[in-house]
Coordinates of C-alpha atoms in Angstrom, one line a residue:
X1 CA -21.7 -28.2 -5.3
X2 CA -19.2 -26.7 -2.8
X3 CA -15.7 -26.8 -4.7
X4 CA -13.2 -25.3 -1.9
X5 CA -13.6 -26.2 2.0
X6 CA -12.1 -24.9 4.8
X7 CA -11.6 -25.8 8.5
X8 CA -9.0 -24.0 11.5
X9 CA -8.4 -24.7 14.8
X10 CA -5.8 -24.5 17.4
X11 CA -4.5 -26.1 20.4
X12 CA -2.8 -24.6 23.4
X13 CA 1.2 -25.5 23.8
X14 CA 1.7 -23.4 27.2
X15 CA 4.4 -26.0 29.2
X16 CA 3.0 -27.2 32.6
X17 CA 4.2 -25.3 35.5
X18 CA 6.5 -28.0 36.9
X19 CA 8.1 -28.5 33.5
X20 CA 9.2 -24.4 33.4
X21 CA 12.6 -24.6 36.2
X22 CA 13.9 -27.5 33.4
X23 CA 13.2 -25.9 30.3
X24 CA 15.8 -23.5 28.6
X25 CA 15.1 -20.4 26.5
X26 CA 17.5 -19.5 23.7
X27 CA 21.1 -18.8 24.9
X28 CA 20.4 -21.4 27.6
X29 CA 18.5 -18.6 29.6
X30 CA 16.1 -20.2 32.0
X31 CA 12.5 -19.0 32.4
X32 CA 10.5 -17.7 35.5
X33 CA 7.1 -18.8 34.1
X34 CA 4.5 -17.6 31.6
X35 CA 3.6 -14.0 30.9
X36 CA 1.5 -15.1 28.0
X37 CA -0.2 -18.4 26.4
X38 CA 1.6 -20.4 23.3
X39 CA -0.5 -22.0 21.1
X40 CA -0.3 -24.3 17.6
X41 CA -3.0 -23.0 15.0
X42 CA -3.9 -25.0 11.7
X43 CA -5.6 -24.4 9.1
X44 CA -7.3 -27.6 6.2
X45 CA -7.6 -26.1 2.6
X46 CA -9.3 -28.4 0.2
X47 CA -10.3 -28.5 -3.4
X48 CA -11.1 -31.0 -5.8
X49 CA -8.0 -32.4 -6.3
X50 CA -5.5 -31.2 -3.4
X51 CA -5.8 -30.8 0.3
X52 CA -3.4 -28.3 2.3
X53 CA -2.3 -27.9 5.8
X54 CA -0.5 -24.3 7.2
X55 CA 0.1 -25.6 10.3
X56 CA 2.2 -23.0 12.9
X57 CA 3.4 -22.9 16.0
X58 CA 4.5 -20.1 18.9
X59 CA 8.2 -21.4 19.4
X60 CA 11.4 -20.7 17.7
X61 CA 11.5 -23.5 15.4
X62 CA 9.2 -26.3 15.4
X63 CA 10.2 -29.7 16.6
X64 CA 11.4 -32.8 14.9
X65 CA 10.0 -32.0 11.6
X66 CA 11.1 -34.7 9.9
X67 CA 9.5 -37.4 11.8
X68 CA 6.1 -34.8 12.0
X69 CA 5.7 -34.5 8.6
X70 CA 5.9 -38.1 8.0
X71 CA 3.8 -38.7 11.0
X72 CA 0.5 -35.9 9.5
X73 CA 1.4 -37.3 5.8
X74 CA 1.1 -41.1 7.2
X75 CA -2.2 -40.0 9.2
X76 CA -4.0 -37.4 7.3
X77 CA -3.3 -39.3 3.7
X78 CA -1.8 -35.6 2.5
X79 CA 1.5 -35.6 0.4
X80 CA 4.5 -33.7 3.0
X81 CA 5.1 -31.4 0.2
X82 CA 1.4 -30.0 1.2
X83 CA 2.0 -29.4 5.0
X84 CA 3.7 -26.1 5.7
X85 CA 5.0 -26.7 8.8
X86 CA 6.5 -23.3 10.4
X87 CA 7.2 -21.4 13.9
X88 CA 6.9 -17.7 14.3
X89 CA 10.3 -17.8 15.8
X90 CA 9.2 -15.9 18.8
X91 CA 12.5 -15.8 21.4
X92 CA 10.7 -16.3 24.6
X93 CA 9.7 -19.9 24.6
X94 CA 11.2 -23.0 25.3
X95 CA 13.7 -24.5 22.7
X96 CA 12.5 -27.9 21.5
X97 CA 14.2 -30.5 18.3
X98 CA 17.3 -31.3 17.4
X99 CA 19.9 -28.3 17.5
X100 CA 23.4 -30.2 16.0
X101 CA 25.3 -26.3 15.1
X102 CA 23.6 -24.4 17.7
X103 CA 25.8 -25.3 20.6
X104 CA 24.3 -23.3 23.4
X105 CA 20.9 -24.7 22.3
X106 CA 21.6 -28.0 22.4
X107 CA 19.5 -30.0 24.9
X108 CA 21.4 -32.9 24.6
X109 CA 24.3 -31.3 26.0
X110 CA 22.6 -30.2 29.0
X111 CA 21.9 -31.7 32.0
X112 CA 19.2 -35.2 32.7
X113 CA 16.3 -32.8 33.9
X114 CA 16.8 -30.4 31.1
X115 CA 16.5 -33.4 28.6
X116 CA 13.6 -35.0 30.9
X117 CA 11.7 -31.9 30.8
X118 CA 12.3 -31.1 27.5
X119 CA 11.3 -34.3 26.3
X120 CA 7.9 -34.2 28.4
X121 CA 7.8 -31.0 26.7
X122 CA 8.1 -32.2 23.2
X123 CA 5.4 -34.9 23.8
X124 CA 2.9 -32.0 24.5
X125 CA 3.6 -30.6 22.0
X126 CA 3.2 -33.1 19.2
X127 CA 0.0 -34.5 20.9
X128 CA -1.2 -30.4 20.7
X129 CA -0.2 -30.3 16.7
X130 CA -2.2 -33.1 15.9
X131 CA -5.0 -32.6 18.0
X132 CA -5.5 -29.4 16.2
X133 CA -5.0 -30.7 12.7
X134 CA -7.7 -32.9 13.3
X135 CA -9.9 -30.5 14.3
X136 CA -9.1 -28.4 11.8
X137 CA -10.1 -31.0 9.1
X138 CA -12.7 -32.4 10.5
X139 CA -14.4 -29.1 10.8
X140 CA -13.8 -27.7 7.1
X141 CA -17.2 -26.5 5.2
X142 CA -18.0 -24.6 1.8
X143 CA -15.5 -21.6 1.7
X144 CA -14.6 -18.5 -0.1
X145 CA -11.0 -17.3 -0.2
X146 CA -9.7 -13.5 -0.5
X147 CA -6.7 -12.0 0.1
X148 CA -4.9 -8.3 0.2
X149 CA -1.8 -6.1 0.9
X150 CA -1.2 -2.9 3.0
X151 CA 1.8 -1.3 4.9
X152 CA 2.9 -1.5 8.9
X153 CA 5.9 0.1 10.0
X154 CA 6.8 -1.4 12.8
X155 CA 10.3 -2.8 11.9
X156 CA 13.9 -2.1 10.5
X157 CA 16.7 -3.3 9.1
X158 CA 19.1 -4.7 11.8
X159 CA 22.2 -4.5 10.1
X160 CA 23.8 -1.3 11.3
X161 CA 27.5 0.4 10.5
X162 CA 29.4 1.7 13.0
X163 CA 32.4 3.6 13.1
X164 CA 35.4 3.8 15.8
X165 CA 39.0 5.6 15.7
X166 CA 42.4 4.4 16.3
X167 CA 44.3 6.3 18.9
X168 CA 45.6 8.3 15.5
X169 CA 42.2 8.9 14.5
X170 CA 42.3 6.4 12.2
X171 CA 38.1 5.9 11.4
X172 CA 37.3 1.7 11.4
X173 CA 34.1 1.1 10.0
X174 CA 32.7 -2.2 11.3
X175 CA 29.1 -3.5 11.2
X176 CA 27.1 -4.8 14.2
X177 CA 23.1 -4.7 15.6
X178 CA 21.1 -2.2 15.8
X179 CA 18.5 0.1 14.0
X180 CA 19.6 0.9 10.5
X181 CA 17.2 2.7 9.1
X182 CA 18.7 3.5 5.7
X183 CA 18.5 -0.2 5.2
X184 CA 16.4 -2.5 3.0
X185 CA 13.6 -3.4 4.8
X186 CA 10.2 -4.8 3.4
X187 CA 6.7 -3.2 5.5
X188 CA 4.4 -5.1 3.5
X189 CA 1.9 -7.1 5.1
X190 CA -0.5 -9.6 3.9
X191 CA -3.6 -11.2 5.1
X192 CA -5.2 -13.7 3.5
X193 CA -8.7 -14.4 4.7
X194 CA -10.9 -17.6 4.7
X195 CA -14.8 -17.2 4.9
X196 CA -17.1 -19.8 4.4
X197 CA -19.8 -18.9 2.2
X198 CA -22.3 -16.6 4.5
X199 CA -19.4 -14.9 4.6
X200 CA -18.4 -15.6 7.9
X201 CA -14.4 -15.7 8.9
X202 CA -12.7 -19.3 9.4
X203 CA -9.5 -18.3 9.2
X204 CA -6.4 -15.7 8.6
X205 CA -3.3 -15.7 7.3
X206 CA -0.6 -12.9 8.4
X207 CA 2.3 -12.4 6.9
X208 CA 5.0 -10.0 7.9
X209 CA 9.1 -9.4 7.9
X210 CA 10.0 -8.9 11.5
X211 CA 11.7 -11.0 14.1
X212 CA 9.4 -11.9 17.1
X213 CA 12.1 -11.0 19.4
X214 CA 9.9 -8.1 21.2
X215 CA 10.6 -9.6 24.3
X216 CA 13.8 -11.2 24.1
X217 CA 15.2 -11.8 27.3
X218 CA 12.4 -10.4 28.9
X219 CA 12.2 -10.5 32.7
X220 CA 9.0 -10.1 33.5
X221 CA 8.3 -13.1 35.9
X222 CA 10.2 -13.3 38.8
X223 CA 13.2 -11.4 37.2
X224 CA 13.7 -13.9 34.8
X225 CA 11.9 -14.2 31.0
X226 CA 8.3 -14.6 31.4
X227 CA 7.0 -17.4 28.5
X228 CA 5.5 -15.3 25.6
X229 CA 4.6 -16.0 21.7
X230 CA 5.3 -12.1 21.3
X231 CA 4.1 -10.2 18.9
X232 CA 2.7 -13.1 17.2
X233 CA 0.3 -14.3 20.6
X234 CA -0.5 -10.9 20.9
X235 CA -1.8 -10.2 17.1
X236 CA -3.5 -13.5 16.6
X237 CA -5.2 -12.9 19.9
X238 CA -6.6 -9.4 18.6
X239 CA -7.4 -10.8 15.5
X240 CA -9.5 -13.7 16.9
X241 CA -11.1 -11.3 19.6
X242 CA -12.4 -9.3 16.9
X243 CA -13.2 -12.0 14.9
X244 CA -15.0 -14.4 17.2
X245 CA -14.8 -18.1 16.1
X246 CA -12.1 -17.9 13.5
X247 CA -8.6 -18.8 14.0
X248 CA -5.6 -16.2 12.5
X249 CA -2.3 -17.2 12.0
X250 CA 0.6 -15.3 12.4
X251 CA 3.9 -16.0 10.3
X252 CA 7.2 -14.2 9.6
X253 CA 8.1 -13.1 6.0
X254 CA 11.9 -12.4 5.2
X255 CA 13.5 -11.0 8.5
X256 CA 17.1 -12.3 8.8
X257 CA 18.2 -8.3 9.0
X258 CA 15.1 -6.6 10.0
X259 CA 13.8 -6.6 14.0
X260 CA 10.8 -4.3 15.5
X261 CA 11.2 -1.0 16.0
X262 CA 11.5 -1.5 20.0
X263 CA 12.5 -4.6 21.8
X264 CA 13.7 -5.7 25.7
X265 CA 16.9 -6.4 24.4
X266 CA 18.9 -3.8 22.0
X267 CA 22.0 -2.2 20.5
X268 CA 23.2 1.0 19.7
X269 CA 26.4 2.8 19.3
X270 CA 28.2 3.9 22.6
X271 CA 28.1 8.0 22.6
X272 CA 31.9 7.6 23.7
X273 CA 33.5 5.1 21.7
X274 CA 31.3 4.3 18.5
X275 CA 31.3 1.3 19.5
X276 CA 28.4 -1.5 19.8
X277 CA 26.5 -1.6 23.5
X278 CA 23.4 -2.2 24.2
X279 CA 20.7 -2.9 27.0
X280 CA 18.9 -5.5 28.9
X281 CA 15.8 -3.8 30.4
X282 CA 15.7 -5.2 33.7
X283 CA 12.0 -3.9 35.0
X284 CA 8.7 -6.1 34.4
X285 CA 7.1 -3.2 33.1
X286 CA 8.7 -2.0 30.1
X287 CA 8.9 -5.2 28.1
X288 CA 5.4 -5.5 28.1
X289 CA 4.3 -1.8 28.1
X290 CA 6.5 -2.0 24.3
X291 CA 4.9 -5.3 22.9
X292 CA 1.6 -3.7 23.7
X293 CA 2.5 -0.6 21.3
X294 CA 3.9 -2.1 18.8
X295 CA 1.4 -5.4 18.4
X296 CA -1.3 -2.6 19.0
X297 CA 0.1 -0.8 15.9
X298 CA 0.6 -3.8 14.1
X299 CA -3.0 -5.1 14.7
X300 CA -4.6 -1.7 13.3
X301 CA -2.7 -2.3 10.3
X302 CA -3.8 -5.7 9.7
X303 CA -7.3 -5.2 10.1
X304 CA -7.5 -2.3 7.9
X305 CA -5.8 -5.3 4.9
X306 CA -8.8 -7.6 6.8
X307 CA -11.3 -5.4 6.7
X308 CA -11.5 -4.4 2.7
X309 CA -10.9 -8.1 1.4
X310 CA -13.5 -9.7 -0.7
X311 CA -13.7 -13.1 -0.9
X312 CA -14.7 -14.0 -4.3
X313 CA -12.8 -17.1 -5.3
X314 CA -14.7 -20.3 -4.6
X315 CA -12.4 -22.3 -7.1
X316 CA -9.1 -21.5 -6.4
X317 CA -6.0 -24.4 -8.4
X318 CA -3.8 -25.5 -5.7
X319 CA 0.1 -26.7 -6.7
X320 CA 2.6 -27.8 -4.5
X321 CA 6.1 -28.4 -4.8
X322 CA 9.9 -28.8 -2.9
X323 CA 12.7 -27.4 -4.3
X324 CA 16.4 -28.0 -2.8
X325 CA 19.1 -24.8 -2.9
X326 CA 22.9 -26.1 -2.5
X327 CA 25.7 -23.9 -1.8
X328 CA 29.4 -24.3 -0.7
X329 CA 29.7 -24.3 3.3
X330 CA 31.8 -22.3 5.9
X331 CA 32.3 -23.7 9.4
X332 CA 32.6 -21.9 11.6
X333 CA 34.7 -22.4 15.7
X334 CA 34.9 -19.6 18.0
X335 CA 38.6 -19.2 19.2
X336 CA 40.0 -17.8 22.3
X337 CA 38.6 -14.5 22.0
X338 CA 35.1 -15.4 21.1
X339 CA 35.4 -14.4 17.7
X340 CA 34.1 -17.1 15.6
X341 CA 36.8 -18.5 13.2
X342 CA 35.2 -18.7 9.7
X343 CA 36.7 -21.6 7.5
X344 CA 35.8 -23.4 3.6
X345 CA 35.1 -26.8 4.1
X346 CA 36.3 -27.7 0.4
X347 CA 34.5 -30.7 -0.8
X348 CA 32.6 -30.9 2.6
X349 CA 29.1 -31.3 3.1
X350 CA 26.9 -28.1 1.6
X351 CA 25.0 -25.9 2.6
X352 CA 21.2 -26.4 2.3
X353 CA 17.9 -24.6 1.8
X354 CA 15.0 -26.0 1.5
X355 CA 12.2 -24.2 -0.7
X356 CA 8.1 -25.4 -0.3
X357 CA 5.6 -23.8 -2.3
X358 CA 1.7 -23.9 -2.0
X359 CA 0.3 -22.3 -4.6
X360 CA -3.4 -21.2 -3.8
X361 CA -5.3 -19.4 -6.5
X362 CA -3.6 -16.1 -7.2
X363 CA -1.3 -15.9 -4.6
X364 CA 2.4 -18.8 -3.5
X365 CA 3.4 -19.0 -0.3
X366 CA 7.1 -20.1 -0.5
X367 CA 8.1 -21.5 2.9
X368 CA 12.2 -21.2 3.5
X369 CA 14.2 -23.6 5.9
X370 CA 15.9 -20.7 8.1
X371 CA 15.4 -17.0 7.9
X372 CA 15.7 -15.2 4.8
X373 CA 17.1 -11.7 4.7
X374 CA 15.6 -8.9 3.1
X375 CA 17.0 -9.3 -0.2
X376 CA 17.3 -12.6 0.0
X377 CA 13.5 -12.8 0.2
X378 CA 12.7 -10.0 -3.2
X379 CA 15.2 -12.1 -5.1
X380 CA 12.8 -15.4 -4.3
X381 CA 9.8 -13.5 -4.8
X382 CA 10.9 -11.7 -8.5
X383 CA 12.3 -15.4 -9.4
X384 CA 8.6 -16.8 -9.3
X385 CA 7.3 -14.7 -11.4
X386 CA 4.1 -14.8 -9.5
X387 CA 1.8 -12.0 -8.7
X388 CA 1.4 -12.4 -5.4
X389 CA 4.0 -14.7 -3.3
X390 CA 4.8 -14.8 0.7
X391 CA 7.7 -15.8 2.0
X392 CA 7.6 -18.0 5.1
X393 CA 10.4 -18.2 7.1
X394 CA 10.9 -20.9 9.7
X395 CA 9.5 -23.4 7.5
X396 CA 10.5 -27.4 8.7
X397 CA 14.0 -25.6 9.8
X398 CA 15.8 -28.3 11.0
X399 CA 15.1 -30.3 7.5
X400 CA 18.0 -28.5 6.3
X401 CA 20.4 -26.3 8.2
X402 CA 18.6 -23.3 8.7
X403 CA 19.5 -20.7 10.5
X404 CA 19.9 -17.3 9.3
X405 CA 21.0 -16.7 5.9
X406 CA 22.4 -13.3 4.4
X407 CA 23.7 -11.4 1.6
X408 CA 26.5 -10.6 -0.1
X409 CA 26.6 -7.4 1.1
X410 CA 26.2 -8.5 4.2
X411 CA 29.3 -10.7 4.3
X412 CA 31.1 -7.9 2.8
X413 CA 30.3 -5.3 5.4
X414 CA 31.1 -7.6 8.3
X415 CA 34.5 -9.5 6.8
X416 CA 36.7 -7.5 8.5
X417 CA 34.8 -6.7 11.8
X418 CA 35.9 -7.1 15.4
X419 CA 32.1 -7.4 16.2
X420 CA 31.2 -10.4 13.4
X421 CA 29.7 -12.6 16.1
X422 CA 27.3 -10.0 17.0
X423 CA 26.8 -8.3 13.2
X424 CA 25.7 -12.3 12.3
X425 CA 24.1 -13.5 15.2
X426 CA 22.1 -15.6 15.0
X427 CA 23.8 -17.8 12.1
X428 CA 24.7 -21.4 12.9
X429 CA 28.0 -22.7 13.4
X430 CA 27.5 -24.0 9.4
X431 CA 26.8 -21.3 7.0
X432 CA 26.4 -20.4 3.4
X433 CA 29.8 -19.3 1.4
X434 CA 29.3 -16.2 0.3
X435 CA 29.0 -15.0 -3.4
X436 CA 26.7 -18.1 -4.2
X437 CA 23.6 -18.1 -2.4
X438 CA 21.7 -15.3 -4.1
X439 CA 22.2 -17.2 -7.9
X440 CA 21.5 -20.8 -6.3
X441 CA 18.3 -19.7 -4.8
X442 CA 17.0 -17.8 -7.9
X443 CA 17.8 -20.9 -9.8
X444 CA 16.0 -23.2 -7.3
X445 CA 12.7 -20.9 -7.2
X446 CA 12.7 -20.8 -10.7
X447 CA 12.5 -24.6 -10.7
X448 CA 10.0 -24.9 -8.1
X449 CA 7.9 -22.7 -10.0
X450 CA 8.4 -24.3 -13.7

């Protein structure tokens, strides 16, 4: 008798044509249709005694998570604590949920056909999730489960120093964007891979530390940013070419500090000053001439982790588990000069992550309200004291406050910088205090982990 069972599907989440003019892209940028398909993939894992859902979808964060999880718990009869619910965070799509400390992506502020369409949106998209959940359990069968490790270097850290000089020569060393490539950075990836027991594929799991941002602000339709899931789309879709019938998912590990090596939109220090610039690439061409190299690259390196897994365990435990992390809170208002002004809120509301593990035979995937940076993410993973254990960012964000969450370090480099807006971009208007968040999340893996 079969002990593990497993089913995938997915479900397109492309916005209708006429919905496109009224939809925003982050930043409030607006779109000038669709370079490439978005789509929601699932994926049922069952035992005896536990059924699990890794459910993700090709947007920036997913939508209304609260009510979703409540909605698959209510339908599917499985606990929320079992339903990893995450985006791959790519940048080109259209913003959807509740956004209350991300000002300039906050539908509700915007006008009566943004909300309308946005809303229409939405709808889609929830129908899509659970159309594809269904599918997904309905069609699990007898399965076999592997999984495996290798190395693609496609990103780097983000957090980059840069030096300027007083009209004395006096050197100021601030922090901003760009490509640091002294910094930590993690190129692991992992795939785990689901086969059911002729040894045929059902499903993938990748995991890897890079922002989708490839083709942020892209303009590739119409001279405005063509709709794309990024590198995400573009690896599932070589994954599930090459592997006819089974359904990959794509999700982002740890990559609060860490982009891809090449991206539409980028920053560098001026040859002049030594001070931040950057570029928009304005042709149609070269934002997708880069996402092909690099999710080219990327793919390669996946399927040479695919290719040598064996998958041997037919009897895999599964534990799952939510842990809360609480921290002091800075708020934070941009003054006059754009330069957010960073405040304690003593005795204020705190700052919140939120920590879900699924723990599947030998391996934990931890999924993390927000983005994670680099060390951020090794501190999680050593505190669990697991073998094998994946951080997934962009896990239920809006449960908690989400949004990008660094380092002391970090906040050390940047305290004093004309260019903290940029150096922490990203962050929502409520943050983490520094000098508390590494300890607090140690002791809240620890926790979840027993």
């Amino acid at each position: 008798m079969a002990n593990l069972f497993c089913g995938a599907a997915k479900a397109e989440i492309t916005p209708e044509k006429e919905l496109i003019p009224n939809l925003r892209a982050l930043s409030d940028k607006r779109f000038g249709g669709v370079f490439g398909p978005l789509y929601v993939r699932g994926i049922a894992i069952k035992n005896e005694s536990e059924t699990v859902l890794l459910i993700a979808l090709e947007l920036d964060k997913v939508p209304y998570p609260k009510e979703i999880l409540r909605e698959l718990s209510e339908k599917t009869g499985i606990p929320e604590r079992n339903i990893l619910y995450f985006s791959v965070n790519t940048h080109s799509a259209p913003v959807t949920g509740y956004r209350p400390f991300e000002r300039g992506n906050d539908t509700t502020r915007k006008s009566e056909a943004v909300q309308e369409a946005t809303r229409r949106y939405e709808e889609a998209v929830k129908t899509a999730v659970f159309r594809a959940v269904e599918e997904a359990i309905d069609g699990m069968r007898p399965a076999r489960i592997g999984y495996g490790t290798g190395k693609s270097y496609i990103n780097v850290n983000s957090s980059l120093d840069y030096v300027t000089y007083k009209d004395d020569g006096t050197e100021i060393h601030q922090m901003g964007s760009g490509d640091n490539f002294e910094g930590p950075v993690d190129h692991t990836v992992f795939v785990m891979r689901m086969e059911d027991t002729q040894g045929v594929p059902i499903a993938f799991l990748v995991n890897y530390a890079v922002h989708c941002s490839v083709m942020m602000w892209n303009r590739c339709v119409d001279g405005k940013i063509g709709i794309s899931a990024d590198l995400a789309g573009e690896v599932s879709g070589y994954m599930e070419k090459h592997y006819p019938g089974a359904v990959s998912v794509w999700s982002s590990g740890a990559a609060a500090d860490v982009n891809a090596l090449m991206m539409t939109h980028s920053t560098y220090p001026n040859p002049d000053t030594g001070m931040v610039d950057g570029y928009t690439a304005v042709s149609e061409e070269f934002p997708a001439a880069i996402l092909k190299k690099l999710s080219s690259l990327h793919f390669a390196d996946i399927l040479r982790v695919a290719q040598k897994i064996h998958c041997t365990d037919e009897e895999p435990d599964i534990k799952t588990g939510v842990s809360w992390c609480y921290v002091p809170s800075y708020l934070s208002r941009n003054d006059v000069t754009g330069i957010p002004n960073v405040t304690e809120q003593p005795g204020g509301e705190p700052f919140d992550i939120r920590l879900q593990k699924v723990e599947i035979g030998g391996m934990a995937f931890v999924g993390v309200s927000g983005e994670l940076c680099t060390t951020l993410g090794w501190a999680v993973q050593e505190s669990a004291r697991r073998k094998t254990v994946v951080i997934i960012n962009h896990n239920a964000c809006m449960l908690a406050h989400g949004g990008r969450t660094f380092d002391d370090e970090t906040y050390e480099r940047c305290s004093n910088s004309a260019y903290r807006k940029k150096c922490l971009a990203g962050m929502n208007q409520f943050t983490a205090r520094p000098g508390y968040i590494k300890a607090a999340l140690q002791q809240s893996t620890e926790e979840l982990f027993g």
